[in-house]
PDB file of C-alpha atoms and ligand atoms in Angstrom:
ATOM      1  CA  MET A  27     -12.103   6.448 -17.297  1.00  0.00           C
ATOM      2  CA  LEU A  28     -15.255   5.451 -15.655  1.00  0.00           C
ATOM      3  CA  ASN A  29     -15.303   7.505 -12.714  1.00  0.00           C
ATOM      4  CA  SER A  30     -19.028   8.758 -12.768  1.00  0.00           C
ATOM      5  CA  GLY A  31     -21.708   6.899 -10.393  1.00  0.00           C
ATOM      6  CA  TRP A  32     -24.297   6.728 -12.675  1.00  0.00           C
ATOM      7  CA  LEU A  33     -22.176   5.044 -15.719  1.00  0.00           C
ATOM      8  CA  GLU A  34     -20.963   2.463 -13.062  1.00  0.00           C
ATOM      9  CA  ALA A  35     -24.506   1.927 -12.164  1.00  0.00           C
ATOM     10  CA  PHE A  36     -25.453   1.537 -15.610  1.00  0.00           C
ATOM     11  CA  LEU A  37     -22.601  -0.793 -16.467  1.00  0.00           C
ATOM     12  CA  GLY A  38     -23.525  -3.013 -13.211  1.00  0.00           C
ATOM     13  CA  LEU A  39     -20.343  -2.494 -11.919  1.00  0.00           C
ATOM     14  CA  ARG A  40     -19.693  -4.164  -8.345  1.00  0.00           C
ATOM     15  CA  CYS A  41     -17.990  -2.425  -5.336  1.00  0.00           C
ATOM     16  CA  PRO A  42     -14.495  -3.957  -4.819  1.00  0.00           C
ATOM     17  CA  GLY A  43     -14.709  -3.836  -0.968  1.00  0.00           C
ATOM     18  CA  CYS A  44     -18.047  -6.022  -0.817  1.00  0.00           C
ATOM     19  CA  ASP A  45     -18.756  -7.054  -3.987  1.00  0.00           C
ATOM     20  CA  LYS A  46     -22.302  -5.457  -3.566  1.00  0.00           C
ATOM     21  CA  PRO A  47     -23.670  -3.146  -6.668  1.00  0.00           C
ATOM     22  CA  LEU A  48     -21.941   0.415  -6.451  1.00  0.00           C
ATOM     23  CA  ASP A  49     -23.994   3.249  -5.138  1.00  0.00           C
ATOM     24  CA  GLN A  50     -21.438   5.965  -5.985  1.00  0.00           C
ATOM     25  CA  ALA A  51     -17.890   5.781  -7.665  1.00  0.00           C
ATOM     26  CA  ARG A  52     -14.891   3.755  -6.879  1.00  0.00           C
ATOM     27  CA  LEU A  53     -16.120   2.085  -3.562  1.00  0.00           C
ATOM     28  CA  CYS A  54     -19.713   1.710  -1.980  1.00  0.00           C
ATOM     29  CA  GLN A  55     -20.526   4.437   0.750  1.00  0.00           C
ATOM     30  CA  ALA A  56     -20.671   1.660   3.473  1.00  0.00           C
ATOM     31  CA  CYS A  57     -17.036   0.632   2.625  1.00  0.00           C
ATOM     32  CA  GLU A  58     -15.764   3.976   2.311  1.00  0.00           C
ATOM     33  CA  ALA A  59     -16.985   4.997   5.541  1.00  0.00           C
ATOM     34  CA  GLU A  60     -14.891   2.042   7.054  1.00  0.00           C
ATOM     35  CA  LEU A  61     -11.850   3.179   5.369  1.00  0.00           C
ATOM     36  CA  VAL A  62     -10.482   5.656   7.819  1.00  0.00           C
ATOM     37  CA  PRO A  63      -6.925   5.929   9.239  1.00  0.00           C
ATOM     38  CA  ARG A  64      -5.901   3.688  12.211  1.00  0.00           C
ATOM     39  CA  HIS A  65      -2.543   4.158  14.246  1.00  0.00           C
ATOM     40  CA  VAL A  66       0.150   2.175  15.570  1.00  0.00           C
ATOM     41  CA  PRO A  67       3.419   3.834  16.394  1.00  0.00           C
ATOM     42  CA  ASN A  68       4.991   4.944  13.138  1.00  0.00           C
ATOM     43  CA  PHE A  69       2.432   3.325  10.830  1.00  0.00           C
ATOM     44  CA  VAL A  70      -1.104   4.354   9.715  1.00  0.00           C
ATOM     45  CA  TYR A  71      -3.170   2.034   7.889  1.00  0.00           C
ATOM     46  CA  LEU A  72      -7.246   1.978   6.896  1.00  0.00           C
ATOM     47  CA  GLY A  73      -8.634  -1.174   8.099  1.00  0.00           C
ATOM     48  CA  SER A  74      -8.476  -4.855   9.407  1.00  0.00           C
ATOM     49  CA  TYR A  75      -6.886  -7.419   7.022  1.00  0.00           C
ATOM     50  CA  GLN A  76      -9.868  -9.541   7.162  1.00  0.00           C
ATOM     51  CA  ARG A  77     -12.184  -6.614   5.856  1.00  0.00           C
ATOM     52  CA  PHE A  78      -9.591  -4.518   3.816  1.00  0.00           C
ATOM     53  CA  GLY A  79      -7.096  -7.018   2.420  1.00  0.00           C
ATOM     54  CA  LYS A  80      -9.736  -8.194   0.166  1.00  0.00           C
ATOM     55  CA  ARG A  81      -9.863  -4.357  -0.980  1.00  0.00           C
ATOM     56  CA  GLY A  82      -6.019  -4.339  -1.686  1.00  0.00           C
ATOM     57  CA  ARG A  83      -6.516  -7.668  -3.564  1.00  0.00           C
ATOM     58  CA  ALA A  84      -9.189  -5.675  -5.547  1.00  0.00           C
ATOM     59  CA  ILE A  85      -7.069  -2.613  -6.484  1.00  0.00           C
ATOM     60  CA  LYS A  86      -3.915  -5.456  -7.317  1.00  0.00           C
ATOM     61  CA  TYR A  87      -6.008  -7.587  -9.562  1.00  0.00           C
ATOM     62  CA  GLN A  88      -8.955  -6.194 -10.799  1.00  0.00           C
ATOM     63  CA  GLY A  89      -7.658  -2.999 -12.174  1.00  0.00           C
ATOM     64  CA  HIS A  90      -9.397  -0.606  -9.497  1.00  0.00           C
ATOM     65  CA  ARG A  91      -6.839   2.106 -10.610  1.00  0.00           C
ATOM     66  CA  ASP A  92      -8.705   5.114  -9.330  1.00  0.00           C
ATOM     67  CA  LEU A  93      -9.609   3.388  -5.951  1.00  0.00           C
ATOM     68  CA  ALA A  94      -5.853   4.108  -5.181  1.00  0.00           C
ATOM     69  CA  GLY A  95      -6.212   7.733  -5.303  1.00  0.00           C
ATOM     70  CA  LEU A  96      -9.073   7.412  -2.747  1.00  0.00           C
ATOM     71  CA  VAL A  97      -6.655   5.224  -0.570  1.00  0.00           C
ATOM     72  CA  GLY A  98      -4.036   7.493  -1.081  1.00  0.00           C
ATOM     73  CA  GLN A  99      -6.195  10.716   0.429  1.00  0.00           C
ATOM     74  CA  LYS A 100      -7.110   8.521   3.298  1.00  0.00           C
ATOM     75  CA  ILE A 101      -3.620   7.622   4.261  1.00  0.00           C
ATOM     76  CA  ALA A 102      -2.590  11.198   3.821  1.00  0.00           C
ATOM     77  CA  LEU A 103      -5.228  12.076   6.287  1.00  0.00           C
ATOM     78  CA  GLY A 104      -3.560   9.871   8.851  1.00  0.00           C
ATOM     79  CA  VAL A 105      -0.247  11.092   8.222  1.00  0.00           C
ATOM     80  CA  GLN A 106      -1.971  14.647   8.780  1.00  0.00           C
ATOM     81  CA  GLN A 107      -3.682  13.450  12.283  1.00  0.00           C
ATOM     82  CA  ALA A 108      -0.161  11.972  13.516  1.00  0.00           C
ATOM     83  CA  GLN A 109       1.601  15.343  12.422  1.00  0.00           C
ATOM     84  CA  TRP A 110       4.311  13.578  10.926  1.00  0.00           C
ATOM     85  CA  GLY A 111       6.635  16.153   9.086  1.00  0.00           C
ATOM     86  CA  LEU A 112       7.523  14.476   5.908  1.00  0.00           C
ATOM     87  CA  ASP A 113      10.352  15.221   3.284  1.00  0.00           C
ATOM     88  CA  GLY A 114       9.259  12.470   0.804  1.00  0.00           C
ATOM     89  CA  VAL A 115       6.898   9.863   0.038  1.00  0.00           C
ATOM     90  CA  THR A 116       7.944   6.556  -1.704  1.00  0.00           C
ATOM     91  CA  CYS A 117       6.696   2.867  -2.188  1.00  0.00           C
ATOM     92  CA  VAL A 118       7.743  -0.702  -1.814  1.00  0.00           C
ATOM     93  CA  PRO A 119       8.436  -1.747  -5.311  1.00  0.00           C
ATOM     94  CA  THR A 120       6.582  -4.795  -6.888  1.00  0.00           C
ATOM     95  CA  LEU A 121       8.066  -7.250  -9.078  1.00  0.00           C
ATOM     96  CA  PHE A 122       9.018  -6.086 -12.613  1.00  0.00           C
ATOM     97  CA  HIS A 123       6.958  -8.589 -14.247  1.00  0.00           C
ATOM     98  CA  ARG A 124       3.956  -8.108 -12.235  1.00  0.00           C
ATOM     99  CA  GLN A 125       4.181  -4.386 -13.150  1.00  0.00           C
ATOM    100  CA  VAL A 126       4.341  -4.960 -16.782  1.00  0.00           C
ATOM    101  CA  ARG A 127       1.286  -7.611 -16.485  1.00  0.00           C
ATOM    102  CA  ARG A 128      -0.769  -5.018 -14.813  1.00  0.00           C
ATOM    103  CA  GLY A 129       0.903  -1.843 -16.161  1.00  0.00           C
ATOM    104  CA  TYR A 130       1.187  -0.294 -12.958  1.00  0.00           C
ATOM    105  CA  ASN A 131       2.327  -0.681  -9.377  1.00  0.00           C
ATOM    106  CA  GLN A 132      -0.555  -0.214  -7.285  1.00  0.00           C
ATOM    107  CA  ALA A 133       1.474   0.790  -3.961  1.00  0.00           C
ATOM    108  CA  GLU A 134       2.985   3.624  -6.163  1.00  0.00           C
ATOM    109  CA  LEU A 135      -0.304   4.534  -7.388  1.00  0.00           C
ATOM    110  CA  ILE A 136      -1.282   5.096  -3.704  1.00  0.00           C
ATOM    111  CA  ALA A 137       1.938   6.805  -2.871  1.00  0.00           C
ATOM    112  CA  ARG A 138       1.586   9.126  -5.342  1.00  0.00           C
ATOM    113  CA  ALA A 139      -1.830  10.213  -4.548  1.00  0.00           C
ATOM    114  CA  ALA A 140      -0.973  10.641  -0.594  1.00  0.00           C
ATOM    115  CA  ALA A 141       2.240  12.885  -1.589  1.00  0.00           C
ATOM    116  CA  GLU A 142      -0.067  14.810  -3.828  1.00  0.00           C
ATOM    117  CA  GLU A 143      -2.347  15.263  -1.143  1.00  0.00           C
ATOM    118  CA  LEU A 144       0.227  16.274   1.270  1.00  0.00           C
ATOM    119  CA  GLY A 145       2.104  18.685  -0.773  1.00  0.00           C
ATOM    120  CA  VAL A 146       5.514  16.583  -0.632  1.00  0.00           C
ATOM    121  CA  PRO A 147       7.295  15.224  -3.332  1.00  0.00           C
ATOM    122  CA  TYR A 148       7.143  11.364  -4.548  1.00  0.00           C
ATOM    123  CA  GLN A 149      10.365   9.830  -5.509  1.00  0.00           C
ATOM    124  CA  THR A 150      11.081   6.248  -6.663  1.00  0.00           C
ATOM    125  CA  VAL A 151      13.866   5.450  -4.481  1.00  0.00           C
ATOM    126  CA  LEU A 152      13.845   1.456  -4.139  1.00  0.00           C
ATOM    127  CA  SER A 153      14.176  -1.148  -6.715  1.00  0.00           C
ATOM    128  CA  ARG A 154      13.919  -4.867  -5.985  1.00  0.00           C
ATOM    129  CA  ALA A 155      17.733  -6.472  -5.976  1.00  0.00           C
ATOM    130  CA  VAL A 156      16.669 -10.386  -6.495  1.00  0.00           C
ATOM    131  CA  TYR A 157      13.801 -12.146  -8.267  1.00  0.00           C
ATOM    132  CA  THR A 158      11.398 -13.385  -5.685  1.00  0.00           C
ATOM    133  CA  LYS A 159       7.893 -15.406  -6.318  1.00  0.00           C
ATOM    134  CA  SER A 160       4.644 -13.525  -6.097  1.00  0.00           C
ATOM    135  CA  GLN A 161       4.259 -12.905  -2.080  1.00  0.00           C
ATOM    136  CA  THR A 162       0.503 -13.568  -2.158  1.00  0.00           C
ATOM    137  CA  ARG A 163       1.284 -17.040  -3.771  1.00  0.00           C
ATOM    138  CA  LYS A 164       3.938 -18.031  -1.186  1.00  0.00           C
ATOM    139  CA  ALA A 165       3.343 -20.077   1.864  1.00  0.00           C
ATOM    140  CA  LEU A 166       4.191 -17.966   5.361  1.00  0.00           C
ATOM    141  CA  SER A 167       7.500 -20.027   5.809  1.00  0.00           C
ATOM    142  CA  GLU A 168       8.752 -19.090   2.455  1.00  0.00           C
ATOM    143  CA  ARG A 169       7.982 -15.259   2.811  1.00  0.00           C
ATOM    144  CA  LEU A 170       9.947 -15.258   6.165  1.00  0.00           C
ATOM    145  CA  GLN A 171      13.092 -16.327   4.170  1.00  0.00           C
ATOM    146  CA  LEU A 172      13.453 -13.290   1.864  1.00  0.00           C
ATOM    147  CA  PRO A 173      17.127 -12.980   1.224  1.00  0.00           C
ATOM    148  CA  GLU A 174      18.614  -9.910   2.980  1.00  0.00           C
ATOM    149  CA  GLU A 175      19.177  -7.931   0.042  1.00  0.00           C
ATOM    150  CA  THR A 176      15.800  -7.738  -1.493  1.00  0.00           C
ATOM    151  CA  PHE A 177      16.035  -4.097  -1.959  1.00  0.00           C
ATOM    152  CA  LEU A 178      18.438  -1.510  -3.367  1.00  0.00           C
ATOM    153  CA  ALA A 179      18.306   2.182  -2.882  1.00  0.00           C
ATOM    154  CA  LYS A 180      18.694   4.455  -6.311  1.00  0.00           C
ATOM    155  CA  GLY A 181      20.456   6.775  -4.549  1.00  0.00           C
ATOM    156  CA  PRO A 182      21.009   8.749  -1.335  1.00  0.00           C
ATOM    157  CA  VAL A 183      18.134  10.067   0.455  1.00  0.00           C
ATOM    158  CA  LYS A 184      17.749  12.347   3.380  1.00  0.00           C
ATOM    159  CA  GLY A 185      15.218  13.561   6.060  1.00  0.00           C
ATOM    160  CA  ILE A 186      11.635  11.996   7.076  1.00  0.00           C
ATOM    161  CA  TRP A 187      10.067   9.266   4.653  1.00  0.00           C
ATOM    162  CA  LEU A 188       6.662   7.693   4.380  1.00  0.00           C
ATOM    163  CA  LEU A 189       6.990   4.057   2.925  1.00  0.00           C
ATOM    164  CA  ILE A 190       3.776   2.784   1.137  1.00  0.00           C
ATOM    165  CA  ASP A 191       2.725  -0.566   0.634  1.00  0.00           C
ATOM    166  CA  ASP A 192      -0.841  -1.738  -0.300  1.00  0.00           C
ATOM    167  CA  VAL A 193      -1.346  -4.782   1.984  1.00  0.00           C
ATOM    168  CA  VAL A 194       1.301  -5.900   4.499  1.00  0.00           C
ATOM    169  CA  THR A 195       1.143  -9.641   5.523  1.00  0.00           C
ATOM    170  CA  THR A 196       4.159 -10.773   7.565  1.00  0.00           C
ATOM    171  CA  GLY A 197       5.534  -7.200   7.634  1.00  0.00           C
ATOM    172  CA  THR A 198       8.973  -9.014   6.463  1.00  0.00           C
ATOM    173  CA  THR A 199       9.065  -7.319   3.109  1.00  0.00           C
ATOM    174  CA  PHE A 200       8.344  -3.704   4.440  1.00  0.00           C
ATOM    175  CA  GLU A 201      10.678  -3.930   7.143  1.00  0.00           C
ATOM    176  CA  ARG A 202      13.371  -4.781   4.823  1.00  0.00           C
ATOM    177  CA  ALA A 203      12.390  -1.684   2.247  1.00  0.00           C
ATOM    178  CA  ARG A 204      12.130   0.315   5.431  1.00  0.00           C
ATOM    179  CA  GLY A 205      15.710  -0.834   6.397  1.00  0.00           C
ATOM    180  CA  THR A 206      17.130  -0.090   2.953  1.00  0.00           C
ATOM    181  CA  LEU A 207      15.726   3.626   2.997  1.00  0.00           C
ATOM    182  CA  LEU A 208      17.555   4.057   6.470  1.00  0.00           C
ATOM    183  CA  LYS A 209      20.655   2.694   5.218  1.00  0.00           C
ATOM    184  CA  ALA A 210      20.334   5.139   1.992  1.00  0.00           C
ATOM    185  CA  GLY A 211      20.482   8.038   4.718  1.00  0.00           C
ATOM    186  CA  ALA A 212      16.566   8.557   5.904  1.00  0.00           C
ATOM    187  CA  SER A 213      16.602   9.738   9.332  1.00  0.00           C
ATOM    188  CA  LYS A 214      13.185   8.321  10.048  1.00  0.00           C
ATOM    189  CA  VAL A 215      10.778   6.125   8.069  1.00  0.00           C
ATOM    190  CA  TYR A 216       7.236   5.964   8.830  1.00  0.00           C
ATOM    191  CA  GLY A 217       4.874   3.276   7.201  1.00  0.00           C
ATOM    192  CA  GLY A 218       1.542   3.446   5.428  1.00  0.00           C
ATOM    193  CA  ALA A 219      -0.818   0.703   3.881  1.00  0.00           C
ATOM    194  CA  ILE A 220      -4.340  -0.056   3.290  1.00  0.00           C
ATOM    195  CA  ALA A 221      -4.503  -3.115   5.725  1.00  0.00           C
ATOM    196  CA  VAL A 222      -1.922  -4.821   8.002  1.00  0.00           C
ATOM    197  CA  LYS A 223      -2.421  -8.408   8.930  1.00  0.00           C
ATOM    198  CA  SER A 224      -1.076  -8.064  12.274  1.00  0.00           C
ATOM    199  CA  PRO A 225      -0.876  -4.261  13.450  1.00  0.00           C
ATOM    200  CA  TYR A 226       1.099  -5.793  16.891  1.00  0.00           C
ATOM    201  CA  GLU A 227       3.792  -7.216  14.554  1.00  0.00           C
ATOM    202  CA  ILE A 228       4.060  -3.637  12.450  1.00  0.00           C
ATOM    203  CA  SER A 229       4.459  -1.744  15.708  1.00  0.00           C
ATOM    204  CA  ARG A 230       7.139  -4.160  16.922  1.00  0.00           C
ATOM    205  CA  PHE A 231       9.036  -3.669  13.639  1.00  0.00           C
ATOM    206  CA  SER A 232       8.848   0.335  14.110  1.00  0.00           C
ATOM    207  CA  LEU A 233      10.645   0.324  17.403  1.00  0.00           C
TER     208      LEU A 233
HETATM  209 ZN1   ZN B1786     -18.663  -1.926  -0.570  1.00  0.00          ZN
END
């Protein structure tokens, strides 16, 4: 695994956040300095969609797997700052064919890293119930028309959960996943992401 700074510099790797040459492992110092927890009610994210949405896509499409660990740690810091007493951490599931293509679900990598940092269990609770096209390729109007039964819970859950996605755009997918967790028995569901397109939307959903 390429996780030492000198090796990445030697190989000419670029920062997934700003595309400049990396001055340390995973993410350049300037980008990492901006990756700090930001809070809206019941939700923590790490930066604006304009700046950090790209970072999410970098994790998604360029295989920066070790960056997910860093993101998970920063989200965990946000959870500690907000003093949410969690019973478990889970993620919004990706589509099966996308996970097969990439070999992993980036939201799960972030969620697992956050759970480890917080010392609470990670559990895969949700699965996709229906096939939908890749969210990133769909028009806004299509995304808002996700069928109601998008997610299924694999079993009952109890207590307070943190639900993680990588980048939240309209919030519709996230809210469906959150609703499924609540129906499965969760008493409270907090959220976490690298970036959200509209923090106002997220705070409205969380009411
Ligand atoms: Zn950078």
